Tab-separated table of C-alpha atoms in Angstrom:
chain	number	residue	atom	x	y	z
A	1	UNK	CA	35.054	-32.942	13.250
A	2	UNK	CA	31.450	-33.029	14.362
A	3	UNK	CA	31.926	-29.727	16.187
A	4	UNK	CA	33.368	-28.155	13.019
A	5	UNK	CA	30.439	-29.433	10.985
A	6	UNK	CA	27.915	-28.029	13.454
A	7	UNK	CA	29.471	-24.582	13.104
A	8	UNK	CA	29.016	-24.478	9.318
A	9	UNK	CA	26.168	-22.348	7.897
A	10	UNK	CA	22.973	-24.275	7.285
A	11	UNK	CA	20.649	-23.971	4.331
A	12	UNK	CA	17.302	-23.077	5.875
A	13	UNK	CA	15.296	-22.548	2.684
A	14	UNK	CA	15.023	-24.397	-0.637
A	15	UNK	CA	14.736	-23.384	-4.264
A	16	UNK	CA	11.122	-22.718	-5.340
A	17	UNK	CA	10.046	-22.455	-1.695
A	18	UNK	CA	7.500	-19.750	-0.909
A	19	UNK	CA	8.599	-17.545	1.981
A	20	UNK	CA	8.078	-14.196	3.666
A	21	UNK	CA	10.862	-11.675	3.128
A	22	UNK	CA	11.612	-8.343	4.765
A	23	UNK	CA	11.693	-5.379	2.386
A	24	UNK	CA	12.064	-2.177	4.317
A	25	UNK	CA	9.934	-2.391	7.433
A	26	UNK	CA	7.356	-4.891	6.149
A	27	UNK	CA	7.209	-8.590	5.301
A	28	UNK	CA	6.146	-9.593	1.792
A	29	UNK	CA	5.392	-12.953	0.241
A	30	UNK	CA	8.167	-14.101	-2.070
A	31	UNK	CA	9.551	-17.135	-3.888
A	32	UNK	CA	13.130	-18.402	-3.821
A	33	UNK	CA	14.530	-18.595	-7.347
A	34	UNK	CA	18.130	-19.621	-6.616
A	35	UNK	CA	20.277	-20.728	-3.709
A	36	UNK	CA	24.033	-20.227	-3.613
A	37	UNK	CA	26.973	-20.473	-1.223
A	38	UNK	CA	30.412	-19.124	-2.137
A	39	UNK	CA	32.227	-21.561	0.147
A	40	UNK	CA	31.465	-24.100	2.848
A	41	UNK	CA	31.944	-21.430	5.527
A	42	UNK	CA	30.086	-18.633	3.741
A	43	UNK	CA	26.424	-17.924	4.524
A	44	UNK	CA	23.777	-19.157	2.131
A	45	UNK	CA	22.310	-16.525	-0.178
A	46	UNK	CA	18.899	-16.711	-1.816
A	47	UNK	CA	17.649	-14.892	-4.901
A	48	UNK	CA	14.015	-14.086	-4.271
A	49	UNK	CA	11.128	-12.713	-6.317
A	50	UNK	CA	8.437	-10.720	-4.498
A	51	UNK	CA	4.930	-11.890	-5.384
A	52	UNK	CA	3.228	-9.359	-7.663
A	53	UNK	CA	6.380	-7.233	-8.066
A	54	UNK	CA	8.419	-6.595	-11.219
A	55	UNK	CA	11.510	-8.740	-11.757
A	56	UNK	CA	13.632	-5.619	-11.277
A	57	UNK	CA	12.857	-5.928	-7.557
A	58	UNK	CA	14.361	-9.437	-7.358
A	59	UNK	CA	17.028	-9.474	-4.691
A	60	UNK	CA	19.755	-11.591	-3.124
A	61	UNK	CA	19.179	-11.982	0.612
A	62	UNK	CA	20.511	-14.050	3.487
A	63	UNK	CA	18.688	-16.083	6.131
A	64	UNK	CA	18.054	-13.140	8.448
A	65	UNK	CA	15.626	-11.491	5.993
A	66	UNK	CA	13.582	-14.623	5.345
A	67	UNK	CA	10.807	-16.272	7.320
A	68	UNK	CA	8.921	-19.503	6.733
A	69	UNK	CA	5.517	-19.008	5.114
A	70	UNK	CA	3.298	-20.301	7.907
A	71	UNK	CA	0.312	-19.039	9.880
A	72	UNK	CA	2.429	-17.649	12.708
A	73	UNK	CA	4.624	-15.586	10.404
A	74	UNK	CA	1.617	-14.455	8.379
A	75	UNK	CA	0.197	-13.036	11.615
A	76	UNK	CA	3.470	-11.214	12.254
A	77	UNK	CA	3.355	-9.787	8.719
A	78	UNK	CA	-0.203	-8.578	9.253
A	79	UNK	CA	0.736	-7.106	12.638
A	80	UNK	CA	3.622	-5.200	11.058
A	81	UNK	CA	1.309	-3.832	8.390
A	82	UNK	CA	-1.369	-2.818	10.911
A	83	UNK	CA	1.166	-1.113	13.168
A	84	UNK	CA	2.663	0.674	10.170
A	85	UNK	CA	-0.753	1.898	9.027
A	86	UNK	CA	-1.588	3.124	12.519
A	87	UNK	CA	1.742	4.877	12.911
A	88	UNK	CA	1.851	6.859	9.693
A	89	UNK	CA	-1.457	8.709	9.947
A	90	UNK	CA	-0.078	11.759	11.779
A	91	UNK	CA	-1.419	15.031	10.316
A	92	UNK	CA	0.961	17.429	8.606
A	93	UNK	CA	0.511	20.953	7.290
A	94	UNK	CA	-1.662	21.053	4.142
A	95	UNK	CA	-0.250	22.154	0.828
A	96	UNK	CA	-1.419	25.392	-0.715
A	97	UNK	CA	-1.158	24.316	-4.347
A	98	UNK	CA	-4.394	23.702	-6.249
A	99	UNK	CA	-5.578	21.502	-9.099
A	100	UNK	CA	-7.769	23.022	-11.734
A	101	UNK	CA	-11.344	21.773	-11.758
A	102	UNK	CA	-11.406	20.391	-8.192
A	103	UNK	CA	-12.312	22.058	-4.876
A	104	UNK	CA	-9.561	24.169	-3.368
A	105	UNK	CA	-9.162	21.878	-0.359
A	106	UNK	CA	-8.572	18.676	-2.333
A	107	UNK	CA	-5.081	18.169	-0.840
A	108	UNK	CA	-2.588	15.339	-1.365
A	109	UNK	CA	-0.124	15.782	1.484
A	110	UNK	CA	-0.200	13.053	4.123
A	111	UNK	CA	-2.753	13.594	6.885
A	112	UNK	CA	-4.213	16.939	5.827
A	113	UNK	CA	-7.927	17.564	5.555
A	114	UNK	CA	-7.464	19.296	2.206
A	115	UNK	CA	-6.886	16.002	0.485
A	116	UNK	CA	-6.879	16.509	-3.279
A	117	UNK	CA	-4.744	19.502	-4.273
A	118	UNK	CA	-1.947	18.543	-6.649
A	119	UNK	CA	1.315	17.163	-5.300
A	120	UNK	CA	4.331	19.499	-4.927
A	121	UNK	CA	6.099	20.200	-8.216
A	122	UNK	CA	9.082	18.089	-7.251
A	123	UNK	CA	6.901	15.066	-6.464
A	124	UNK	CA	8.384	14.902	-2.989
A	125	UNK	CA	6.960	15.416	0.484
A	126	UNK	CA	8.904	16.897	3.361
A	127	UNK	CA	11.854	14.591	3.949
A	128	UNK	CA	12.038	15.394	7.625
A	129	UNK	CA	8.366	14.543	8.059
A	130	UNK	CA	8.752	11.213	6.275
A	131	UNK	CA	11.774	10.352	8.384
A	132	UNK	CA	9.841	11.077	11.559
A	133	UNK	CA	6.919	8.954	10.371
A	134	UNK	CA	9.128	6.008	9.488
A	135	UNK	CA	11.100	6.157	12.705
A	136	UNK	CA	7.921	6.382	14.767
A	137	UNK	CA	6.458	3.452	12.835
A	138	UNK	CA	9.521	1.375	13.569
A	139	UNK	CA	9.433	2.256	17.262
A	140	UNK	CA	5.768	1.259	17.427
A	141	UNK	CA	6.467	-2.020	15.641
A	142	UNK	CA	9.301	-2.828	18.025
A	143	UNK	CA	6.949	-2.426	20.958
A	144	UNK	CA	4.062	-4.356	19.429
A	145	UNK	CA	5.819	-7.266	17.713
A	146	UNK	CA	8.467	-9.578	19.161
A	147	UNK	CA	11.400	-8.927	16.829
A	148	UNK	CA	15.016	-9.822	17.380
A	149	UNK	CA	17.533	-7.020	17.919
A	150	UNK	CA	19.040	-7.838	14.512
A	151	UNK	CA	15.648	-7.407	12.825
A	152	UNK	CA	15.046	-4.097	14.604
A	153	UNK	CA	18.442	-2.786	13.524
A	154	UNK	CA	17.867	-4.024	9.986
A	155	UNK	CA	14.467	-2.349	9.694
A	156	UNK	CA	15.806	0.968	10.952
A	157	UNK	CA	18.850	0.866	8.674
A	158	UNK	CA	16.847	-0.031	5.576
A	159	UNK	CA	14.209	2.641	6.217
A	160	UNK	CA	16.832	5.350	6.712
A	161	UNK	CA	18.765	4.214	3.647
A	162	UNK	CA	15.627	4.478	1.555
A	163	UNK	CA	15.086	8.035	2.760
A	164	UNK	CA	18.688	9.073	2.190
A	165	UNK	CA	18.677	7.774	-1.402
A	166	UNK	CA	15.245	9.181	-2.262
A	167	UNK	CA	15.334	11.518	-5.264
A	168	UNK	CA	13.015	13.024	-7.846
A	169	UNK	CA	11.323	10.449	-10.041
A	170	UNK	CA	9.531	10.816	-13.382
A	171	UNK	CA	5.961	11.971	-12.830
A	172	UNK	CA	2.887	10.163	-14.114
A	173	UNK	CA	-0.116	12.030	-15.492
A	174	UNK	CA	-3.349	10.082	-15.667
A	175	UNK	CA	-6.441	11.550	-17.345
A	176	UNK	CA	-9.345	11.035	-14.945
A	177	UNK	CA	-12.695	10.492	-16.710
A	178	UNK	CA	-15.029	13.457	-16.196
A	179	UNK	CA	-17.721	11.358	-14.538
A	180	UNK	CA	-15.287	10.011	-11.961
A	181	UNK	CA	-14.086	13.575	-11.352
A	182	UNK	CA	-17.678	14.559	-10.598
A	183	UNK	CA	-18.006	11.602	-8.215
A	184	UNK	CA	-14.840	12.714	-6.413
A	185	UNK	CA	-16.256	16.215	-6.011
A	186	UNK	CA	-19.505	14.758	-4.666
A	187	UNK	CA	-17.453	12.577	-2.321
A	188	UNK	CA	-15.575	15.624	-1.032
A	189	UNK	CA	-18.811	17.538	-0.431
A	190	UNK	CA	-20.525	14.644	1.351
A	191	UNK	CA	-17.693	14.199	3.834
A	192	UNK	CA	-16.398	17.732	4.397
A	193	UNK	CA	-19.600	19.737	3.951
A	194	UNK	CA	-22.469	17.375	4.775
A	195	UNK	CA	-20.563	15.525	7.526
A	196	UNK	CA	-21.481	12.140	6.066
A	197	UNK	CA	-19.381	8.976	5.937
A	198	UNK	CA	-18.822	6.072	3.595
A	199	UNK	CA	-20.540	3.051	5.229
A	200	UNK	CA	-17.948	0.445	6.191
A	201	UNK	CA	-17.053	-2.266	5.538
A	202	UNK	CA	-17.761	-1.724	1.855
A	203	UNK	CA	-19.913	-4.298	0.081
A	204	UNK	CA	-17.524	-3.968	-2.883
A	205	UNK	CA	-14.101	-3.333	-1.326
A	206	UNK	CA	-11.020	-2.357	-3.289
A	207	UNK	CA	-9.578	-5.877	-3.395
A	208	UNK	CA	-12.841	-7.196	-4.844
A	209	UNK	CA	-12.966	-4.412	-7.439
A	210	UNK	CA	-9.407	-5.135	-8.548
A	211	UNK	CA	-9.980	-8.897	-8.600
A	212	UNK	CA	-13.093	-8.527	-10.757
A	213	UNK	CA	-11.261	-6.167	-13.112
A	214	UNK	CA	-8.412	-8.673	-13.381
A	215	UNK	CA	-10.766	-11.566	-14.162
A	216	UNK	CA	-12.422	-9.580	-16.935
A	217	UNK	CA	-9.261	-8.017	-18.370
A	218	UNK	CA	-7.176	-11.222	-18.424
A	219	UNK	CA	-9.528	-12.685	-21.043
A	220	UNK	CA	-8.139	-10.096	-23.467
A	221	UNK	CA	-4.519	-11.137	-22.937
A	222	UNK	CA	-2.460	-14.217	-23.746
A	223	UNK	CA	-1.457	-16.362	-20.739
A	224	UNK	CA	2.235	-15.974	-19.971
A	225	UNK	CA	2.617	-12.895	-22.160
A	226	UNK	CA	4.312	-9.672	-21.082
A	227	UNK	CA	0.918	-7.952	-21.109
A	228	UNK	CA	-0.483	-10.568	-18.735
A	229	UNK	CA	2.510	-10.217	-16.423
A	230	UNK	CA	2.058	-6.454	-16.435
A	231	UNK	CA	-1.628	-6.783	-15.561
A	232	UNK	CA	-0.788	-9.039	-12.627
A	233	UNK	CA	1.909	-6.658	-11.385
A	234	UNK	CA	-0.298	-3.566	-11.676
A	235	UNK	CA	-3.246	-5.140	-9.847
A	236	UNK	CA	-1.005	-6.474	-7.063
A	237	UNK	CA	0.793	-3.136	-6.843
A	238	UNK	CA	-2.452	-1.175	-6.553
A	239	UNK	CA	-3.522	-3.392	-3.661
A	240	UNK	CA	-0.211	-2.822	-1.867
A	241	UNK	CA	-0.203	0.929	-2.501
A	242	UNK	CA	-3.792	1.286	-1.317
A	243	UNK	CA	-3.117	-0.470	1.984
A	244	UNK	CA	-0.158	1.803	2.696
A	245	UNK	CA	-1.661	5.036	1.357
A	246	UNK	CA	-5.114	4.907	2.985
A	247	UNK	CA	-4.154	6.106	6.455
A	248	UNK	CA	-1.426	8.413	5.210
A	249	UNK	CA	-3.055	10.415	2.448
A	250	UNK	CA	-6.561	9.275	1.502
A	251	UNK	CA	-8.646	10.292	4.513
A	252	UNK	CA	-10.321	13.585	5.301
A	253	UNK	CA	-9.976	14.831	8.869
A	254	UNK	CA	-13.621	14.003	9.488
A	255	UNK	CA	-12.934	10.347	8.595
A	256	UNK	CA	-10.033	9.789	10.977
A	257	UNK	CA	-12.231	8.821	13.910
A	258	UNK	CA	-13.970	6.287	11.660
A	259	UNK	CA	-10.558	4.877	10.692
A	260	UNK	CA	-9.643	4.531	14.373
A	261	UNK	CA	-12.887	2.608	14.881
A	262	UNK	CA	-12.120	0.436	11.851
A	263	UNK	CA	-8.748	-0.571	13.310
A	264	UNK	CA	-10.550	-1.767	16.443
A	265	UNK	CA	-12.972	-3.774	14.297
A	266	UNK	CA	-10.029	-5.408	12.514
A	267	UNK	CA	-8.614	-6.461	15.854
A	268	UNK	CA	-11.990	-7.812	17.008
A	269	UNK	CA	-12.801	-9.624	13.773
A	270	UNK	CA	-16.449	-10.235	14.675
A	271	UNK	CA	-19.612	-10.260	12.578
A	272	UNK	CA	-19.272	-8.452	9.260
A	273	UNK	CA	-15.651	-7.661	10.155
A	274	UNK	CA	-14.592	-11.303	10.260
A	275	UNK	CA	-11.665	-11.905	7.911
A	276	UNK	CA	-11.058	-8.200	7.332
A	277	UNK	CA	-7.683	-6.870	8.384
A	278	UNK	CA	-6.583	-4.160	5.942
A	279	UNK	CA	-7.913	-1.144	3.993
A	280	UNK	CA	-8.155	-3.149	0.771
A	281	UNK	CA	-10.919	-5.386	2.095
A	282	UNK	CA	-12.685	-2.577	3.992
A	283	UNK	CA	-12.830	0.585	1.848
A	284	UNK	CA	-14.373	0.879	-1.615
A	285	UNK	CA	-14.266	2.722	-4.931
A	286	UNK	CA	-14.486	6.212	-3.417
A	287	UNK	CA	-11.185	5.868	-1.588
A	288	UNK	CA	-9.616	3.944	-4.474
A	289	UNK	CA	-10.266	6.903	-6.785
A	290	UNK	CA	-8.747	9.245	-4.229
A	291	UNK	CA	-5.593	7.136	-4.492
A	292	UNK	CA	-5.585	7.335	-8.279
A	293	UNK	CA	-5.756	11.136	-8.090
A	294	UNK	CA	-2.755	11.023	-5.769
A	295	UNK	CA	-0.864	8.461	-7.860
A	296	UNK	CA	1.699	11.022	-9.151
A	297	UNK	CA	2.921	11.620	-5.596
A	298	UNK	CA	2.962	7.903	-4.830
A	299	UNK	CA	4.875	6.972	-7.991
A	300	UNK	CA	7.400	9.732	-7.305
A	301	UNK	CA	8.474	7.780	-4.232
A	302	UNK	CA	9.266	4.590	-6.171
A	303	UNK	CA	12.211	3.454	-8.289
A	304	UNK	CA	10.175	3.221	-11.490
A	305	UNK	CA	11.859	4.377	-14.688
A	306	UNK	CA	10.176	6.418	-17.417
A	307	UNK	CA	9.318	3.365	-19.528
A	308	UNK	CA	7.674	1.583	-16.601
A	309	UNK	CA	5.721	4.725	-15.733
A	310	UNK	CA	4.384	4.978	-19.286
A	311	UNK	CA	3.248	1.358	-19.155
A	312	UNK	CA	1.618	1.968	-15.777
A	313	UNK	CA	-0.141	5.019	-17.207
A	314	UNK	CA	-1.594	2.916	-20.027
A	315	UNK	CA	-2.824	0.313	-17.544
A	316	UNK	CA	-4.385	2.980	-15.334
A	317	UNK	CA	-6.222	4.480	-18.306
A	318	UNK	CA	-7.678	1.055	-19.135
A	319	UNK	CA	-8.705	0.497	-15.534
A	320	UNK	CA	-10.331	3.928	-15.179
A	321	UNK	CA	-12.300	3.435	-18.379
A	322	UNK	CA	-13.546	0.109	-17.048
A	323	UNK	CA	-14.392	1.603	-13.659
A	324	UNK	CA	-16.240	4.554	-15.207
A	325	UNK	CA	-18.435	2.066	-17.092
A	326	UNK	CA	-19.264	0.248	-13.854
A	327	UNK	CA	-19.813	3.113	-11.426
A	328	UNK	CA	-23.339	1.964	-10.558
A	329	UNK	CA	-21.914	-1.360	-9.393
A	330	UNK	CA	-18.992	-0.092	-7.341
A	331	UNK	CA	-19.830	3.415	-6.100
A	332	UNK	CA	-22.179	4.247	-3.241
A	333	UNK	CA	-25.752	5.247	-3.891
A	334	UNK	CA	-25.741	7.278	-0.687
A	335	UNK	CA	-23.520	8.226	2.230
A	336	UNK	CA	-24.278	7.671	5.905
A	337	UNK	CA	-24.917	10.808	7.999
A	338	UNK	CA	-22.694	10.888	11.062
A	339	UNK	CA	-24.489	10.906	14.406
A	340	UNK	CA	-23.977	13.652	16.963
A	341	UNK	CA	-21.753	11.501	19.160
A	342	UNK	CA	-19.336	10.921	16.250
A	343	UNK	CA	-19.315	14.619	15.343
A	344	UNK	CA	-18.468	15.576	18.930
A	345	UNK	CA	-15.609	13.056	18.985
A	346	UNK	CA	-14.100	14.518	15.811
A	347	UNK	CA	-14.325	18.028	17.235
A	348	UNK	CA	-12.702	16.914	20.464
A	349	UNK	CA	-9.798	15.473	18.500
């Protein structure tokens, strides 16, 4: 009898418990909403809600996708994110399409120097290239983080499934204020023509900008309302997107050596780099605006429906208006000229 009891599935997590949950190849903070078990011999299933995500992403998962929310597992989550960011910054061929009113080499494909041309008409990148990036990221993670064989298989399966089911999504068009457009052009010229860099870490990093916007904007909304929930989701989503997009599609070729140096600083965590471990607490408004220009391509790779995209568009318009009124606070007064040693390193690479 005791042997039979010991073989029964055990409930490892409780309702309302905060946990870490695998979604794709990364771990995200989540909360357990429900716990169920179909029979005494069936595995426990947990309905979870990802922090900062829409309710449509709520999911039923089993024990193997959940981890306790403790310091050790937080470190694993950060390691997965760092390894992912490092692994997906491989350069690909630049697009040839152009966006009216911006320099011809403002490209949006992952890893190209021509960073701000418009996304392909279908809103999709090269599937084969994305597959290669994801598979390489997973291989790197497997080497760097101690994962079980089940977790490795799960990550690979989920990543491939996401690629196989990827399809065209509704596009989002966001009007960029003219002044921010001019700042983006200046940003492009400083880096690609003048060989200057954004000083890092930023004194006003992206996470700080978004937090300050949230604190100001929430005063205009009723607590617990749908508008407040949307604000929370959009701000959290922008932070997540920025961390993933920075190394993939927001850097000019001349900035890649700086990004490699930044990753080393994250690992060291000394001096002004203490407590900094991701793009969101390192890069500032210049790179955030690059992401907003590329948002159509990013949104095309999500499961958002047309209604959600329209609501996101409205939120982005509000945010851009706010940011354009506060450019003196959040944008650089001047860039930092690269020294000769840095320039030679970029040429060697």
